[in-house]
PDB file of C-alpha atoms in Angstrom:
ATOM      1  CA  MET Q 299      80.198  53.455   0.515  1.00  0.00           C
ATOM      2  CA  ASN Q 300      79.862  52.321   4.006  1.00  0.00           C
ATOM      3  CA  PRO Q 301      77.806  49.111   4.402  1.00  0.00           C
ATOM      4  CA  GLU Q 302      76.112  50.537   7.466  1.00  0.00           C
ATOM      5  CA  GLN Q 303      74.921  53.457   5.442  1.00  0.00           C
ATOM      6  CA  LEU Q 304      73.579  51.193   2.730  1.00  0.00           C
ATOM      7  CA  LEU Q 305      71.723  49.069   5.282  1.00  0.00           C
ATOM      8  CA  SER Q 306      70.096  52.122   6.801  1.00  0.00           C
ATOM      9  CA  GLN Q 307      68.653  53.063   3.418  1.00  0.00           C
ATOM     10  CA  LEU Q 308      66.792  49.764   3.076  1.00  0.00           C
ATOM     11  CA  GLN Q 309      63.050  49.773   3.715  1.00  0.00           C
ATOM     12  CA  PRO Q 310      61.610  47.129   6.052  1.00  0.00           C
ATOM     13  CA  LEU Q 311      60.313  43.973   4.381  1.00  0.00           C
ATOM     14  CA  ARG Q 312      56.696  44.124   3.358  1.00  0.00           C
ATOM     15  CA  VAL Q 313      54.509  41.202   4.351  1.00  0.00           C
ATOM     16  CA  PRO Q 314      51.904  40.349   1.716  1.00  0.00           C
ATOM     17  CA  ASP Q 315      48.241  40.733   2.639  1.00  0.00           C
ATOM     18  CA  PRO Q 316      46.720  37.536   4.035  1.00  0.00           C
ATOM     19  CA  VAL Q 317      44.641  35.522   1.616  1.00  0.00           C
ATOM     20  CA  GLY Q 318      41.000  36.289   2.375  1.00  0.00           C
ATOM     21  CA  PHE Q 319      37.951  34.082   2.258  1.00  0.00           C
ATOM     22  CA  TRP Q 320      36.116  36.477  -0.045  1.00  0.00           C
ATOM     23  CA  PRO Q 321      35.721  36.461  -2.959  1.00  0.00           C
ATOM     24  CA  MET Q 322      35.364  32.736  -3.168  1.00  0.00           C
ATOM     25  CA  ALA Q 323      36.632  30.730  -6.083  1.00  0.00           C
ATOM     26  CA  PRO Q 324      33.989  29.378  -8.490  1.00  0.00           C
ATOM     27  CA  VAL Q 325      34.442  25.821  -7.221  1.00  0.00           C
ATOM     28  CA  TRP Q 326      33.456  26.914  -3.710  1.00  0.00           C
ATOM     29  CA  TRP Q 327      30.338  28.597  -5.095  1.00  0.00           C
ATOM     30  CA  LEU Q 328      29.410  25.351  -6.858  1.00  0.00           C
ATOM     31  CA  LEU Q 329      29.947  23.349  -3.673  1.00  0.00           C
ATOM     32  CA  LEU Q 330      27.872  25.832  -1.683  1.00  0.00           C
ATOM     33  CA  ILE Q 331      25.029  25.637  -4.214  1.00  0.00           C
ATOM     34  CA  ALA Q 332      25.207  21.821  -4.229  1.00  0.00           C
ATOM     35  CA  ALA Q 333      25.054  21.738  -0.418  1.00  0.00           C
ATOM     36  CA  ALA Q 334      22.067  24.112  -0.388  1.00  0.00           C
ATOM     37  CA  LEU Q 335      20.253  21.981  -2.978  1.00  0.00           C
ATOM     38  CA  ALA Q 336      20.982  18.822  -1.002  1.00  0.00           C
ATOM     39  CA  ALA Q 337      19.676  20.438   2.183  1.00  0.00           C
ATOM     40  CA  ALA Q 338      16.519  21.650   0.399  1.00  0.00           C
ATOM     41  CA  PHE Q 339      15.956  18.208  -1.120  1.00  0.00           C
ATOM     42  CA  THR Q 340      16.361  16.570   2.307  1.00  0.00           C
ATOM     43  CA  VAL Q 341      13.891  18.965   3.929  1.00  0.00           C
ATOM     44  CA  VAL Q 342      11.331  18.410   1.151  1.00  0.00           C
ATOM     45  CA  TRP Q 343      11.791  14.634   1.434  1.00  0.00           C
ATOM     46  CA  PHE Q 344      11.230  14.685   5.217  1.00  0.00           C
ATOM     47  CA  VAL Q 345       8.150  16.916   4.909  1.00  0.00           C
ATOM     48  CA  ARG Q 346       6.625  14.654   2.252  1.00  0.00           C
ATOM     49  CA  ARG Q 347       7.404  11.568   4.312  1.00  0.00           C
ATOM     50  CA  TYR Q 348       5.863  13.167   7.391  1.00  0.00           C
ATOM     51  CA  LYS Q 349       2.687  13.999   5.460  1.00  0.00           C
ATOM     52  CA  ARG Q 350       2.624  10.565   3.808  1.00  0.00           C
ATOM     53  CA  THR Q 351       2.719   8.805   7.180  1.00  0.00           C
ATOM     54  CA  ALA Q 352       0.212  11.074   8.944  1.00  0.00           C
ATOM     55  CA  TYR Q 353      -2.496   8.426   8.619  1.00  0.00           C
ATOM     56  CA  ARG Q 354      -0.315   5.994  10.610  1.00  0.00           C
ATOM     57  CA  ARG Q 355       0.058   8.459  13.473  1.00  0.00           C
ATOM     58  CA  GLU Q 356      -3.697   9.132  13.444  1.00  0.00           C
ATOM     59  CA  GLY Q 357      -4.412   5.399  13.436  1.00  0.00           C
ATOM     60  CA  LEU Q 358      -2.038   4.775  16.325  1.00  0.00           C
ATOM     61  CA  ALA Q 359      -3.684   7.559  18.340  1.00  0.00           C
ATOM     62  CA  TRP Q 360      -7.078   6.017  17.548  1.00  0.00           C
ATOM     63  CA  LEU Q 361      -5.886   2.608  18.731  1.00  0.00           C
ATOM     64  CA  ARG Q 362      -4.467   4.071  21.953  1.00  0.00           C
ATOM     65  CA  ASP Q 363      -7.814   5.729  22.619  1.00  0.00           C
ATOM     66  CA  LEU Q 364      -9.741   2.528  21.898  1.00  0.00           C
ATOM     67  CA  GLU Q 365      -7.442   0.447  24.065  1.00  0.00           C
ATOM     68  CA  ALA Q 366      -7.746   2.934  26.935  1.00  0.00           C
ATOM     69  CA  ARG Q 367     -11.537   2.684  26.684  1.00  0.00           C
ATOM     70  CA  ASP Q 368     -11.310  -1.125  26.502  1.00  0.00           C
ATOM     71  CA  ALA Q 369     -13.206  -1.132  23.211  1.00  0.00           C
ATOM     72  CA  ASP Q 370     -14.635  -4.247  21.629  1.00  0.00           C
ATOM     73  CA  VAL Q 371     -13.562  -6.112  18.511  1.00  0.00           C
ATOM     74  CA  HIS Q 372     -15.952  -4.070  16.342  1.00  0.00           C
ATOM     75  CA  ALA Q 373     -14.127  -0.837  17.171  1.00  0.00           C
ATOM     76  CA  LEU Q 374     -10.738  -2.476  16.627  1.00  0.00           C
ATOM     77  CA  SER Q 375     -11.798  -3.798  13.249  1.00  0.00           C
ATOM     78  CA  ALA Q 376     -13.291  -0.427  12.269  1.00  0.00           C
ATOM     79  CA  ALA Q 377     -10.077   1.397  13.149  1.00  0.00           C
ATOM     80  CA  LEU Q 378      -7.937  -1.035  11.180  1.00  0.00           C
ATOM     81  CA  LYS Q 379     -10.269  -0.995   8.192  1.00  0.00           C
ATOM     82  CA  ALA Q 380     -10.523   2.815   8.120  1.00  0.00           C
ATOM     83  CA  THR Q 381      -6.740   3.032   8.157  1.00  0.00           C
ATOM     84  CA  ALA Q 382      -6.386   0.366   5.474  1.00  0.00           C
ATOM     85  CA  LEU Q 383      -8.865   2.204   3.253  1.00  0.00           C
ATOM     86  CA  LYS Q 384      -6.588   5.252   3.271  1.00  0.00           C
ATOM     87  CA  VAL Q 385      -3.764   3.430   1.485  1.00  0.00           C
ATOM     88  CA  TYR Q 386      -5.237   0.361  -0.203  1.00  0.00           C
ATOM     89  CA  PRO Q 387      -7.803   0.396  -3.008  1.00  0.00           C
ATOM     90  CA  PRO Q 388     -11.359   0.333  -1.618  1.00  0.00           C
ATOM     91  CA  GLU Q 389     -12.354  -2.548  -3.889  1.00  0.00           C
ATOM     92  CA  THR Q 390      -9.614  -4.626  -2.248  1.00  0.00           C
ATOM     93  CA  VAL Q 391     -10.317  -3.796   1.407  1.00  0.00           C
ATOM     94  CA  ALA Q 392     -13.915  -2.651   1.853  1.00  0.00           C
ATOM     95  CA  GLY Q 393     -15.583  -6.023   1.349  1.00  0.00           C
ATOM     96  CA  LEU Q 394     -13.205  -8.083   3.480  1.00  0.00           C
ATOM     97  CA  SER Q 395     -14.686  -9.896   6.456  1.00  0.00           C
ATOM     98  CA  GLY Q 396     -14.454 -13.226   8.230  1.00  0.00           C
ATOM     99  CA  THR Q 397     -11.123 -14.965   7.799  1.00  0.00           C
ATOM    100  CA  ASP Q 398     -10.241 -12.880   4.730  1.00  0.00           C
ATOM    101  CA  TRP Q 399      -9.900  -9.669   6.770  1.00  0.00           C
ATOM    102  CA  PRO Q 400      -7.181 -10.832   9.214  1.00  0.00           C
ATOM    103  CA  GLN Q 401      -5.525 -12.753   6.365  1.00  0.00           C
ATOM    104  CA  PHE Q 402      -5.262  -9.507   4.389  1.00  0.00           C
ATOM    105  CA  LEU Q 403      -3.730  -7.746   7.402  1.00  0.00           C
ATOM    106  CA  ARG Q 404      -1.207 -10.561   7.878  1.00  0.00           C
ATOM    107  CA  SER Q 405      -0.256 -10.527   4.205  1.00  0.00           C
ATOM    108  CA  SER Q 406       0.286  -6.762   4.193  1.00  0.00           C
ATOM    109  CA  CYS Q 407       2.584  -6.849   7.245  1.00  0.00           C
ATOM    110  CA  PRO Q 408       5.554  -9.218   7.057  1.00  0.00           C
ATOM    111  CA  LYS Q 409       6.143  -8.956  10.821  1.00  0.00           C
ATOM    112  CA  PHE Q 410       2.963 -10.893  11.672  1.00  0.00           C
ATOM    113  CA  SER Q 411       2.684 -14.514  12.662  1.00  0.00           C
ATOM    114  CA  SER Q 412       0.096 -16.722  11.000  1.00  0.00           C
ATOM    115  CA  THR Q 413      -2.274 -16.353  13.959  1.00  0.00           C
ATOM    116  CA  ALA Q 414      -2.085 -12.596  14.497  1.00  0.00           C
ATOM    117  CA  LEU Q 415      -5.409 -10.742  14.793  1.00  0.00           C
ATOM    118  CA  THR Q 416      -7.545 -13.869  14.508  1.00  0.00           C
ATOM    119  CA  ILE Q 417      -9.972 -12.144  16.868  1.00  0.00           C
ATOM    120  CA  LEU Q 418     -11.158 -10.097  13.864  1.00  0.00           C
ATOM    121  CA  THR Q 419     -12.919 -13.190  12.543  1.00  0.00           C
ATOM    122  CA  GLN Q 420     -15.375 -12.744  15.428  1.00  0.00           C
ATOM    123  CA  THR Q 421     -16.488  -9.280  14.346  1.00  0.00           C
ATOM    124  CA  HIS Q 422     -19.875 -10.551  13.174  1.00  0.00           C
ATOM    125  CA  ALA Q 423     -20.244 -13.249  15.819  1.00  0.00           C
ATOM    126  CA  PRO Q 424     -23.157 -12.973  18.298  1.00  0.00           C
ATOM    127  CA  ASN Q 425     -20.870 -12.733  21.358  1.00  0.00           C
ATOM    128  CA  PRO Q 426     -17.400 -11.660  20.188  1.00  0.00           C
ATOM    129  CA  SER Q 427     -14.396 -11.812  22.505  1.00  0.00           C
ATOM    130  CA  THR Q 428     -12.799  -8.673  23.861  1.00  0.00           C
ATOM    131  CA  PRO Q 429      -9.370  -7.902  22.385  1.00  0.00           C
ATOM    132  CA  ASP Q 430      -6.548  -8.660  24.798  1.00  0.00           C
ATOM    133  CA  SER Q 431      -3.177  -6.913  25.057  1.00  0.00           C
ATOM    134  CA  THR Q 432      -1.676  -9.131  22.356  1.00  0.00           C
ATOM    135  CA  ASP Q 433      -4.413  -8.152  19.914  1.00  0.00           C
ATOM    136  CA  TRP Q 434      -3.834  -4.453  20.626  1.00  0.00           C
ATOM    137  CA  GLN Q 435      -0.087  -4.972  20.232  1.00  0.00           C
ATOM    138  CA  HIS Q 436      -0.616  -6.669  16.857  1.00  0.00           C
ATOM    139  CA  ALA Q 437      -2.907  -3.851  15.751  1.00  0.00           C
ATOM    140  CA  ARG Q 438      -0.268  -1.267  16.674  1.00  0.00           C
ATOM    141  CA  LEU Q 439       2.387  -3.308  14.889  1.00  0.00           C
ATOM    142  CA  TRP Q 440       0.241  -3.417  11.759  1.00  0.00           C
ATOM    143  CA  MET Q 441      -0.283   0.365  11.918  1.00  0.00           C
ATOM    144  CA  GLN Q 442       3.446   0.948  12.152  1.00  0.00           C
ATOM    145  CA  ARG Q 443       4.814  -1.690   9.790  1.00  0.00           C
ATOM    146  CA  HIS Q 444       2.289  -2.526   7.054  1.00  0.00           C
ATOM    147  CA  GLU Q 445       3.598  -2.269   3.529  1.00  0.00           C
ATOM    148  CA  VAL Q 446       2.009   0.379   1.357  1.00  0.00           C
ATOM    149  CA  PRO Q 447       1.559  -0.453  -2.318  1.00  0.00           C
ATOM    150  CA  ARG Q 448       3.545   1.778  -4.675  1.00  0.00           C
ATOM    151  CA  ALA Q 449       1.481   3.876  -7.005  1.00  0.00           C
TER     152      ALA Q 449
END
């Protein structure tokens, strides 16, 4: 037989089908499920954190409003105490006044100096001072950074 004749009888080479993405191997399904669970967990964590810190955002808005109106020390103390009552036990916070009240605020916020918010001792004084910009700054710092007791 003629080699040319034999070569003409050959069929062209068949290329195999490309490997497709579907159906996925079981390991990929497990990884996809794990990624979906991690994403769901992260979303739930952020939503809970957002709800848990809503009182801080409300307190900061309250302080901004009070500062814009140039409120007195009574209003500042009321805003801080109302916010503190949302996260600390009432029996711990409600009765605080005088030097105990700013001392409690300083102890619950590690960022404070030993003289921060001393103006709150004048809440029940006959002629209390007006809070200055440093006092408002300390109040905002407390709203943002105070440590919440774990339940």
